[in-house]
CSV table of C-alpha atoms and ligand atoms in Angstrom, one decimal:
chain,number,residue,atom,x,y,z
S,799,MET,CA,-95.2,54.4,-65.9
S,800,VAL,CA,-93.4,57.3,-64.4
S,801,GLN,CA,-92.8,56.8,-60.7
S,802,ALA,CA,-94.1,59.2,-58.1
S,803,THR,CA,-91.8,62.1,-57.2
S,804,ARG,CA,-91.4,60.8,-53.7
S,805,ILE,CA,-90.0,57.5,-54.9
S,806,LYS,CA,-87.6,59.2,-57.3
S,807,LYS,CA,-86.4,61.3,-54.4
S,808,LEU,CA,-85.4,58.2,-52.4
S,809,PRO,CA,-81.6,58.2,-52.0
S,810,PRO,CA,-79.6,55.7,-54.1
S,811,TYR,CA,-78.6,52.6,-52.2
S,812,LEU,CA,-75.2,53.5,-50.8
S,813,PHE,CA,-74.0,50.0,-50.2
S,814,ALA,CA,-74.6,48.8,-53.7
S,815,ARG,CA,-71.0,49.0,-54.7
S,816,ILE,CA,-69.8,47.1,-51.7
S,817,GLU,CA,-72.5,44.5,-52.1
S,818,LYS,CA,-71.4,43.9,-55.7
S,819,LYS,CA,-67.9,43.3,-54.5
S,820,VAL,CA,-69.1,40.9,-51.9
S,821,GLU,CA,-71.0,39.0,-54.5
S,822,GLU,CA,-68.0,38.8,-56.7
S,823,ALA,CA,-65.7,37.7,-53.9
S,824,LYS,CA,-68.2,35.0,-52.9
S,825,GLU,CA,-68.4,33.8,-56.6
S,826,LYS,CA,-64.7,33.4,-56.5
S,827,GLY,CA,-65.1,31.3,-53.4
S,828,ILE,CA,-63.4,33.8,-51.1
S,829,ASP,CA,-64.6,33.5,-47.5
S,830,ILE,CA,-65.7,36.8,-46.1
S,831,VAL,CA,-66.1,37.9,-42.4
S,832,SER,CA,-68.8,40.5,-42.0
S,833,PHE,CA,-68.5,43.1,-39.3
S,834,GLY,CA,-71.3,44.9,-41.1
S,835,ILE,CA,-74.5,43.2,-40.1
S,836,GLY,CA,-76.6,45.0,-37.4
S,837,ASP,CA,-78.9,42.1,-36.8
S,838,PRO,CA,-78.7,39.9,-33.7
S,839,ASP,CA,-77.2,36.5,-34.5
S,840,LEU,CA,-78.5,34.6,-31.5
S,841,PRO,CA,-81.9,32.9,-31.4
S,842,THR,CA,-85.1,34.2,-29.8
S,843,PRO,CA,-85.4,32.9,-26.3
S,844,GLN,CA,-87.2,29.5,-26.3
S,845,PRO,CA,-90.2,30.5,-24.1
S,846,ILE,CA,-91.2,33.1,-26.7
S,847,VAL,CA,-90.9,30.5,-29.5
S,848,ASP,CA,-92.9,28.0,-27.5
S,849,GLU,CA,-95.6,30.6,-26.8
S,850,LEU,CA,-95.9,31.4,-30.5
S,851,CYS,CA,-96.4,27.7,-31.4
S,852,ARG,CA,-99.0,27.3,-28.7
S,853,GLN,CA,-100.9,30.4,-29.7
S,854,ALA,CA,-100.6,29.6,-33.4
S,855,ASN,CA,-102.6,26.4,-32.7
S,856,ASN,CA,-105.5,28.4,-31.3
S,857,PRO,CA,-108.0,29.3,-34.2
S,858,ALA,CA,-109.1,32.3,-32.2
S,859,ASN,CA,-105.8,33.9,-33.2
S,860,HIS,CA,-106.3,33.2,-36.9
S,861,GLN,CA,-108.6,36.2,-37.6
S,862,TYR,CA,-107.8,39.9,-38.1
S,863,PRO,CA,-106.4,41.4,-35.0
S,864,THR,CA,-107.2,44.9,-33.9
S,865,SER,CA,-104.9,47.5,-35.5
S,866,VAL,CA,-103.8,49.1,-32.3
S,867,GLY,CA,-102.9,45.7,-30.8
S,868,LEU,CA,-104.3,43.4,-28.2
S,869,LEU,CA,-105.2,45.1,-24.9
S,870,ALA,CA,-103.2,42.3,-23.2
S,871,PHE,CA,-100.1,43.3,-25.2
S,872,ARG,CA,-100.6,47.0,-24.4
S,873,GLN,CA,-101.0,46.1,-20.8
S,874,ALA,CA,-97.8,44.1,-20.8
S,875,VAL,CA,-95.9,47.1,-22.3
S,876,SER,CA,-97.4,49.4,-19.7
S,877,GLU,CA,-96.5,47.0,-16.9
S,878,TYR,CA,-93.0,46.7,-18.3
S,879,TYR,CA,-92.6,50.5,-18.1
S,880,ARG,CA,-93.9,50.5,-14.6
S,881,GLU,CA,-91.6,47.8,-13.4
S,882,THR,CA,-88.4,48.7,-15.2
S,883,ARG,CA,-88.8,52.5,-15.4
S,884,GLY,CA,-91.3,53.6,-12.8
S,885,VAL,CA,-93.4,55.2,-15.6
S,886,THR,CA,-97.2,54.9,-15.6
S,887,LEU,CA,-98.9,54.4,-18.9
S,888,ASP,CA,-102.6,54.0,-19.6
S,889,PRO,CA,-102.6,50.9,-21.8
S,890,ARG,CA,-105.8,52.0,-23.6
S,891,GLU,CA,-104.7,55.6,-24.5
S,892,GLU,CA,-101.0,55.8,-24.2
S,893,VAL,CA,-99.8,52.6,-26.0
S,894,VAL,CA,-100.1,51.5,-29.6
S,895,THR,CA,-98.7,48.3,-31.0
S,896,LEU,CA,-96.5,48.5,-34.1
S,897,LEU,CA,-95.3,46.0,-36.8
S,898,GLY,CA,-91.8,46.7,-35.6
S,899,SER,CA,-90.8,50.1,-34.4
S,900,LYS,CA,-89.4,51.0,-37.9
S,901,GLU,CA,-93.0,50.9,-39.2
S,902,GLY,CA,-94.2,53.5,-36.6
S,903,ILE,CA,-91.1,55.7,-37.1
S,904,GLY,CA,-91.9,55.9,-40.8
S,905,HIS,CA,-95.6,56.3,-40.4
S,906,ILE,CA,-95.6,59.0,-37.7
S,907,ASN,CA,-94.6,61.5,-40.4
S,908,PHE,CA,-97.9,61.0,-42.1
S,909,CYS,CA,-99.6,62.1,-39.0
S,910,TYR,CA,-98.0,65.5,-38.7
S,911,VAL,CA,-95.9,66.4,-41.7
S,912,ASN,CA,-97.5,68.5,-44.5
S,913,PRO,CA,-95.6,69.1,-47.7
S,914,GLY,CA,-92.8,71.6,-47.0
S,915,ASP,CA,-92.8,71.0,-43.2
S,916,VAL,CA,-89.5,70.5,-41.4
S,917,ASN,CA,-88.4,67.7,-39.1
S,918,LEU,CA,-85.2,67.7,-37.0
S,919,ILE,CA,-83.1,64.7,-37.9
S,920,PRO,CA,-79.9,63.4,-36.3
S,921,ASP,CA,-77.1,62.8,-38.7
S,922,PRO,CA,-75.5,60.3,-38.8
S,923,GLY,CA,-78.7,58.3,-38.0
S,924,TYR,CA,-81.0,55.4,-38.7
S,925,PRO,CA,-82.1,56.2,-42.3
S,926,VAL,CA,-85.9,55.9,-41.6
S,927,TYR,CA,-86.1,59.2,-39.8
S,928,GLY,CA,-85.2,61.2,-42.9
S,929,ILE,CA,-86.8,58.8,-45.4
S,930,GLY,CA,-90.2,58.9,-43.5
S,931,THR,CA,-89.9,62.7,-43.5
S,932,LEU,CA,-89.2,62.7,-47.3
S,933,LEU,CA,-92.1,60.3,-48.1
S,934,ALA,CA,-94.5,62.5,-46.3
S,935,GLY,CA,-93.3,65.5,-48.3
S,936,GLY,CA,-91.3,67.1,-45.5
S,937,GLU,CA,-87.8,68.4,-45.3
S,938,SER,CA,-85.0,67.3,-43.0
S,939,TYR,CA,-83.1,69.8,-40.9
S,940,LEU,CA,-80.0,67.9,-40.0
S,941,MET,CA,-78.7,67.9,-36.4
S,942,PRO,CA,-75.1,66.9,-36.7
S,943,LEU,CA,-73.9,64.3,-34.2
S,944,LEU,CA,-70.3,65.3,-33.7
S,945,GLU,CA,-67.6,63.5,-31.7
S,946,GLU,CA,-66.7,66.7,-29.9
S,947,ASN,CA,-70.3,66.8,-28.5
S,948,ALA,CA,-70.2,63.1,-27.5
S,949,PHE,CA,-72.5,62.5,-30.5
S,950,LEU,CA,-75.4,64.5,-29.0
S,951,PRO,CA,-77.2,67.1,-31.1
S,952,ASP,CA,-76.4,70.7,-30.0
S,953,LEU,CA,-79.9,72.2,-29.7
S,954,THR,CA,-78.5,75.7,-29.3
S,955,LYS,CA,-77.2,75.5,-32.9
S,956,ILE,CA,-80.7,75.0,-34.3
S,957,PRO,CA,-81.8,78.4,-35.7
S,958,GLU,CA,-84.8,80.0,-34.1
S,959,GLU,CA,-86.9,80.1,-37.3
S,960,VAL,CA,-86.2,76.4,-37.9
S,961,ALA,CA,-87.2,75.4,-34.4
S,962,ARG,CA,-90.4,77.4,-34.7
S,963,LYS,CA,-91.3,75.7,-37.9
S,964,ALA,CA,-90.3,72.1,-36.9
S,965,LYS,CA,-92.9,69.4,-36.4
S,966,LEU,CA,-91.0,66.3,-35.2
S,967,MET,CA,-87.6,65.8,-33.6
S,968,PHE,CA,-86.1,62.3,-33.9
S,969,ILE,CA,-83.5,61.2,-31.3
S,970,ASN,CA,-82.1,57.8,-30.6
S,971,TYR,CA,-80.0,56.7,-27.5
S,972,PRO,CA,-78.2,54.4,-27.1
S,973,ASN,CA,-77.4,55.4,-30.6
S,974,ASN,CA,-77.1,53.6,-33.9
S,975,PRO,CA,-74.6,54.0,-35.5
S,976,THR,CA,-72.3,55.8,-33.0
S,977,GLY,CA,-72.9,53.7,-29.8
S,978,ALA,CA,-73.3,57.0,-27.9
S,979,VAL,CA,-75.5,57.2,-24.8
S,980,ALA,CA,-77.4,60.2,-23.4
S,981,GLU,CA,-77.9,61.2,-19.8
S,982,ARG,CA,-81.0,62.7,-18.1
S,983,GLN,CA,-79.7,66.2,-18.5
S,984,PHE,CA,-79.7,65.9,-22.3
S,985,PHE,CA,-83.3,64.6,-22.3
S,986,GLU,CA,-84.3,67.4,-20.0
S,987,GLU,CA,-83.0,69.9,-22.5
S,988,VAL,CA,-84.9,68.1,-25.2
S,989,VAL,CA,-88.2,68.3,-23.2
S,990,ALA,CA,-87.7,72.1,-22.5
S,991,PHE,CA,-86.8,72.7,-26.2
S,992,ALA,CA,-89.8,70.8,-27.4
S,993,LYS,CA,-92.1,72.7,-25.0
S,994,LYS,CA,-90.8,76.0,-26.0
S,995,TYR,CA,-91.2,75.4,-29.8
S,996,ASP,CA,-94.1,73.1,-29.8
S,997,ILE,CA,-92.3,70.1,-31.3
S,998,ILE,CA,-93.2,66.5,-31.0
S,999,VAL,CA,-90.2,64.4,-29.8
S,1000,CYS,CA,-89.9,60.9,-31.2
S,1001,HIS,CA,-87.4,59.0,-29.1
S,1002,ASP,CA,-86.2,55.7,-30.8
S,1003,ALA,CA,-85.5,53.5,-27.8
S,1004,ALA,CA,-84.5,50.4,-29.7
S,1005,TYR,CA,-81.4,49.9,-27.6
S,1006,THR,CA,-82.5,51.1,-24.1
S,1007,GLU,CA,-82.1,47.5,-22.8
S,1008,ILE,CA,-78.8,46.8,-24.5
S,1009,ALA,CA,-76.0,48.2,-22.3
S,1010,TYR,CA,-72.8,47.3,-20.6
S,1011,ASP,CA,-70.6,47.7,-17.5
S,1012,GLY,CA,-73.7,48.0,-15.3
S,1013,TYR,CA,-74.8,51.1,-17.2
S,1014,ARG,CA,-78.6,51.7,-17.4
S,1015,PRO,CA,-79.8,53.8,-20.3
S,1016,VAL,CA,-82.5,56.4,-19.7
S,1017,SER,CA,-86.0,56.0,-21.1
S,1018,PHE,CA,-87.2,59.3,-22.5
S,1019,LEU,CA,-90.5,58.9,-20.6
S,1020,GLU,CA,-88.6,58.9,-17.2
S,1021,ILE,CA,-88.0,62.6,-17.7
S,1022,PRO,CA,-90.6,64.9,-16.1
S,1023,GLY,CA,-92.8,66.5,-18.9
S,1024,ALA,CA,-91.7,64.0,-21.5
S,1025,LYS,CA,-95.2,62.5,-21.9
S,1026,GLU,CA,-96.6,66.0,-22.7
S,1027,VAL,CA,-94.2,66.5,-25.6
S,1028,GLY,CA,-93.5,63.2,-27.2
S,1029,ILE,CA,-93.5,59.5,-27.6
S,1030,GLU,CA,-91.0,56.7,-27.3
S,1031,PHE,CA,-90.6,53.9,-29.9
S,1032,GLY,CA,-89.8,50.5,-28.3
S,1033,SER,CA,-89.1,47.2,-29.9
S,1034,LEU,CA,-88.6,43.6,-29.0
S,1035,SER,CA,-86.2,43.2,-31.9
S,1036,LYS,CA,-82.9,43.8,-30.0
S,1037,PRO,CA,-83.5,42.8,-26.4
S,1038,PHE,CA,-85.1,39.5,-27.4
S,1039,ASN,CA,-83.4,38.7,-30.8
S,1040,MET,CA,-86.7,39.1,-32.6
S,1041,THR,CA,-85.9,41.3,-35.6
S,1042,GLY,CA,-87.8,38.9,-37.9
S,1043,TRP,CA,-90.9,38.9,-35.8
S,1044,ARG,CA,-91.9,42.5,-36.5
S,1045,ILE,CA,-93.3,43.8,-33.2
S,1046,GLY,CA,-92.8,46.9,-31.2
S,1047,TRP,CA,-94.8,49.9,-29.8
S,1048,ALA,CA,-95.1,53.6,-29.4
S,1049,VAL,CA,-95.9,55.0,-26.0
S,1050,GLY,CA,-96.4,58.4,-24.4
S,1051,ARG,CA,-98.3,61.5,-25.4
S,1052,ARG,CA,-102.0,60.6,-25.9
S,1053,ASP,CA,-103.0,62.6,-28.9
S,1054,VAL,CA,-99.9,61.4,-30.8
S,1055,VAL,CA,-100.5,57.7,-29.9
S,1056,GLU,CA,-104.2,58.1,-30.9
S,1057,CYS,CA,-103.2,59.7,-34.2
S,1058,LEU,CA,-100.7,57.0,-35.1
S,1059,GLY,CA,-103.3,54.3,-34.2
S,1060,ARG,CA,-105.9,56.0,-36.3
S,1061,LEU,CA,-103.5,56.2,-39.3
S,1062,LYS,CA,-102.5,52.6,-38.9
S,1063,SER,CA,-106.2,51.4,-38.7
S,1064,ASN,CA,-106.4,52.7,-42.2
S,1065,LEU,CA,-103.3,51.0,-43.5
S,1066,ASP,CA,-102.6,47.8,-41.7
S,1067,SER,CA,-104.8,45.5,-39.6
S,1068,GLY,CA,-102.4,44.9,-36.8
S,1069,GLN,CA,-99.9,42.1,-36.0
S,1070,PHE,CA,-100.8,38.4,-35.8
S,1071,GLN,CA,-102.1,37.8,-32.3
S,1072,ALA,CA,-99.9,34.8,-31.8
S,1073,ILE,CA,-96.9,37.0,-32.2
S,1074,GLN,CA,-98.4,39.5,-29.8
S,1075,TYR,CA,-98.9,36.8,-27.2
S,1076,ALA,CA,-95.3,35.6,-27.7
S,1077,ALA,CA,-94.1,39.1,-27.2
S,1078,ILE,CA,-96.0,39.3,-23.9
S,1079,LYS,CA,-94.1,36.2,-22.9
S,1080,GLY,CA,-90.9,38.1,-23.7
S,1081,LEU,CA,-91.8,41.2,-21.8
S,1082,THR,CA,-93.0,39.3,-18.7
S,1083,ALA,CA,-90.8,36.2,-18.5
S,1084,CYS,CA,-87.5,36.7,-20.4
S,1085,GLN,CA,-85.8,39.7,-18.9
S,1086,ASP,CA,-83.0,37.4,-17.7
S,1087,SER,CA,-82.3,36.4,-21.3
S,1088,THR,CA,-81.7,40.1,-22.1
S,1089,LYS,CA,-79.2,40.3,-19.3
S,1090,GLU,CA,-77.3,37.2,-20.6
S,1091,LEU,CA,-77.4,38.7,-24.1
S,1092,CYS,CA,-75.8,41.9,-22.8
S,1093,SER,CA,-73.0,40.0,-21.1
S,1094,ILE,CA,-72.3,38.1,-24.3
S,1095,TYR,CA,-72.2,41.4,-26.3
S,1096,GLU,CA,-70.0,42.9,-23.6
S,1097,LYS,CA,-67.3,40.3,-24.1
S,1098,ARG,CA,-67.5,40.7,-27.9
S,1099,ARG,CA,-67.3,44.4,-27.5
S,1100,ASN,CA,-64.1,44.2,-25.4
S,1101,LEU,CA,-62.6,41.8,-27.9
S,1102,MET,CA,-63.4,44.0,-30.9
S,1103,VAL,CA,-62.3,47.3,-29.3
S,1104,ASP,CA,-59.1,45.9,-27.9
S,1105,GLY,CA,-58.3,44.4,-31.2
S,1106,PHE,CA,-58.8,47.6,-33.1
S,1107,ASN,CA,-56.8,49.6,-30.5
S,1108,GLN,CA,-53.9,47.1,-30.9
S,1109,MET,CA,-53.9,48.1,-34.6
S,1110,GLY,CA,-53.5,51.8,-33.8
S,1111,TRP,CA,-57.0,53.1,-33.2
S,1112,HIS,CA,-57.9,54.9,-29.9
S,1113,LEU,CA,-61.5,53.7,-29.4
S,1114,ALA,CA,-63.5,54.0,-26.2
S,1115,LYS,CA,-65.8,51.1,-25.3
S,1116,PRO,CA,-69.4,52.0,-26.1
S,1117,LYS,CA,-71.8,51.8,-23.1
S,1118,GLY,CA,-74.8,50.8,-25.1
S,1119,ALA,CA,-76.2,49.4,-28.4
S,1120,PHE,CA,-74.1,46.9,-30.3
S,1121,TYR,CA,-71.9,49.0,-32.6
S,1122,ILE,CA,-68.5,50.5,-32.6
S,1123,TRP,CA,-68.1,53.8,-34.5
S,1124,ALA,CA,-64.5,54.4,-35.6
S,1125,PRO,CA,-62.6,56.9,-37.7
S,1126,VAL,CA,-61.1,55.8,-41.0
S,1127,PRO,CA,-57.3,56.2,-41.3
S,1128,LYS,CA,-55.7,59.2,-43.0
S,1129,GLY,CA,-56.1,59.3,-46.8
S,1130,PHE,CA,-59.3,57.3,-46.9
S,1131,THR,CA,-63.0,58.2,-47.2
S,1132,SER,CA,-65.6,56.0,-45.6
S,1133,ALA,CA,-66.3,54.2,-48.9
S,1134,SER,CA,-62.7,53.9,-50.0
S,1135,PHE,CA,-61.7,52.4,-46.6
S,1136,ALA,CA,-64.6,49.9,-46.7
S,1137,GLU,CA,-63.5,48.8,-50.2
S,1138,TYR,CA,-59.8,48.6,-49.1
S,1139,VAL,CA,-60.6,46.5,-46.1
S,1140,LEU,CA,-62.7,44.2,-48.3
S,1141,ASP,CA,-60.1,43.9,-50.9
S,1142,LYS,CA,-57.1,43.4,-48.6
S,1143,ALA,CA,-58.6,41.4,-45.7
S,1144,SER,CA,-62.0,40.0,-47.0
S,1145,VAL,CA,-63.7,41.8,-44.1
S,1146,ILE,CA,-66.9,43.8,-44.4
S,1147,ILE,CA,-67.3,47.1,-42.5
S,1148,THR,CA,-70.0,49.6,-43.0
S,1149,PRO,CA,-69.1,53.0,-44.4
S,1150,GLY,CA,-70.3,55.8,-42.1
S,1151,SER,CA,-71.4,57.8,-45.0
S,1152,GLY,CA,-74.4,55.4,-45.3
S,1153,TYR,CA,-75.8,57.0,-42.2
S,1154,GLY,CA,-75.6,60.6,-43.4
S,1155,GLN,CA,-73.2,63.3,-44.4
S,1156,TYR,CA,-71.8,63.7,-40.9
S,1157,GLY,CA,-71.0,60.0,-41.0
S,1158,GLU,CA,-68.3,60.6,-43.6
S,1159,GLY,CA,-64.8,59.8,-42.2
S,1160,TYR,CA,-66.2,56.9,-40.0
S,1161,PHE,CA,-67.1,53.3,-40.3
S,1162,ARG,CA,-69.4,51.1,-38.2
S,1163,ILE,CA,-68.7,47.7,-37.0
S,1164,SER,CA,-71.2,45.5,-35.3
S,1165,ILE,CA,-70.7,42.8,-32.6
S,1166,THR,CA,-73.6,40.6,-33.6
S,1167,ILE,CA,-71.3,37.8,-34.7
S,1168,PRO,CA,-69.7,35.0,-32.6
S,1169,GLU,CA,-66.3,35.6,-30.9
S,1170,GLU,CA,-64.5,33.2,-33.3
S,1171,LYS,CA,-65.6,35.3,-36.2
S,1172,ILE,CA,-64.5,38.5,-34.4
S,1173,LYS,CA,-61.1,36.9,-33.8
S,1174,GLU,CA,-60.8,35.7,-37.4
S,1175,GLY,CA,-61.7,39.2,-38.7
S,1176,LEU,CA,-59.3,40.9,-36.4
S,1177,ARG,CA,-56.5,38.5,-37.4
S,1178,ARG,CA,-57.1,39.3,-41.1
S,1179,LEU,CA,-57.1,43.0,-40.5
S,1180,ALA,CA,-53.9,42.9,-38.4
S,1181,GLU,CA,-52.1,40.8,-41.0
S,1182,ASN,CA,-53.2,42.7,-44.1
S,1183,LEU,CA,-53.9,46.4,-43.4
S,1184,GLY,CA,-50.3,47.5,-42.5
S,1185,LYS,CA,-49.8,50.5,-40.3
S,1186,VAL,CA,-52.7,52.8,-40.0
S,1187,ASP,CA,-52.3,56.6,-39.5
S,1188,PHE,CA,-54.8,59.1,-38.2
L,2610,PLP,C1,-82.9,47.9,-35.0
L,2610,PLP,C2,-83.4,49.3,-34.9
L,2610,PLP,C3,-84.7,49.6,-34.7
L,2610,PLP,C4,-85.7,48.4,-34.5
L,2610,PLP,O1,-86.5,48.3,-35.6
L,2610,PLP,P1,-87.7,47.2,-35.5
L,2610,PLP,O2,-88.5,47.7,-36.7
L,2610,PLP,O3,-88.4,47.4,-34.2
L,2610,PLP,O4,-87.1,45.9,-35.8
L,2610,PLP,C5,-85.1,50.9,-34.5
L,2610,PLP,N1,-84.2,51.9,-34.5
L,2610,PLP,C6,-82.9,51.7,-34.7
L,2610,PLP,C7,-82.0,52.8,-34.6
L,2610,PLP,C8,-82.4,50.4,-34.9
L,2610,PLP,O5,-81.1,50.2,-35.0
């Protein structure tokens, strides 16, 4: 059977070559240190796990949940925003529960994108923004995230006719993969731009609770007017080490939240209620765990950045998210450097080109591994890479 055009259009898996090499190395018994995995290594806080077990034992939770989520969960999200951000949200109309934020980021496209429509997509970026656009039949207009602009999109570079046509704008700060953060002024520009051109802003806030050195990332909804132009995707995955649990939310503009909820009610039947109750436990009782987590990441970040800088890089310490985005040395592409590092030092790094064309020339490393592993990886790199030039 011939596959649908949308499936044939999916980009090839960029890490296939590296993964094959990793497989080969493992078969040969070579021990590999991975700086590539962007998935928290530490366990979910115990009160959340205990709550899941307790709720799983209640037969009332064994039936179909509602697709927009338990009102209790939506209330907890709304309370979380009030307490931590001073933002008021109506739990009935302005909050929808997601099976992880990635699910909502993908599906929102089906709410607004007709074939041929344009979305504004940051590049480099989390692949789902562009893939969701493509699956809905839309086209991506790339907003380059350049080092010279502190990895923020330059909205003044978006042509007038593109802006007028655009449906959705995806943004994400603290940013994966660059580690960049955005200040209020940037978000204010986004709100004004979205108002002017009637664009729905989709802020991916996966990392707003993951920050260092006392820095507090901004939530898009804190910006005046944000709730009239867009939504924010939130997730328990990163602040509570719950990537495997699949729970998150979209909050903000009412008609958008309603539309996403309506779409979802036709596709999925919501998240297991026991998981929703466990997530409530996280939002209401585990904020100290997130603080501890950030202090662990902060130490690892310092170790990693200092280690690379001793080898000749000039990296700044990212204020948020858990990635370091670094240029490849002279004479390499993203892919060739990743292969070189794997061959020479048995260390995995992620080629920046996997996050879009403007990621070429960079690589991403993640600090979701224990300090001993970071030290071991750095030792291997220092001993085997030789002098690096930029
Ligand atoms: C990890 C991550 C998410 C979270 O995805 P979930 O589906 O909620 O687990 C969203 N956006 C970015 C950029 C991420 O890195």
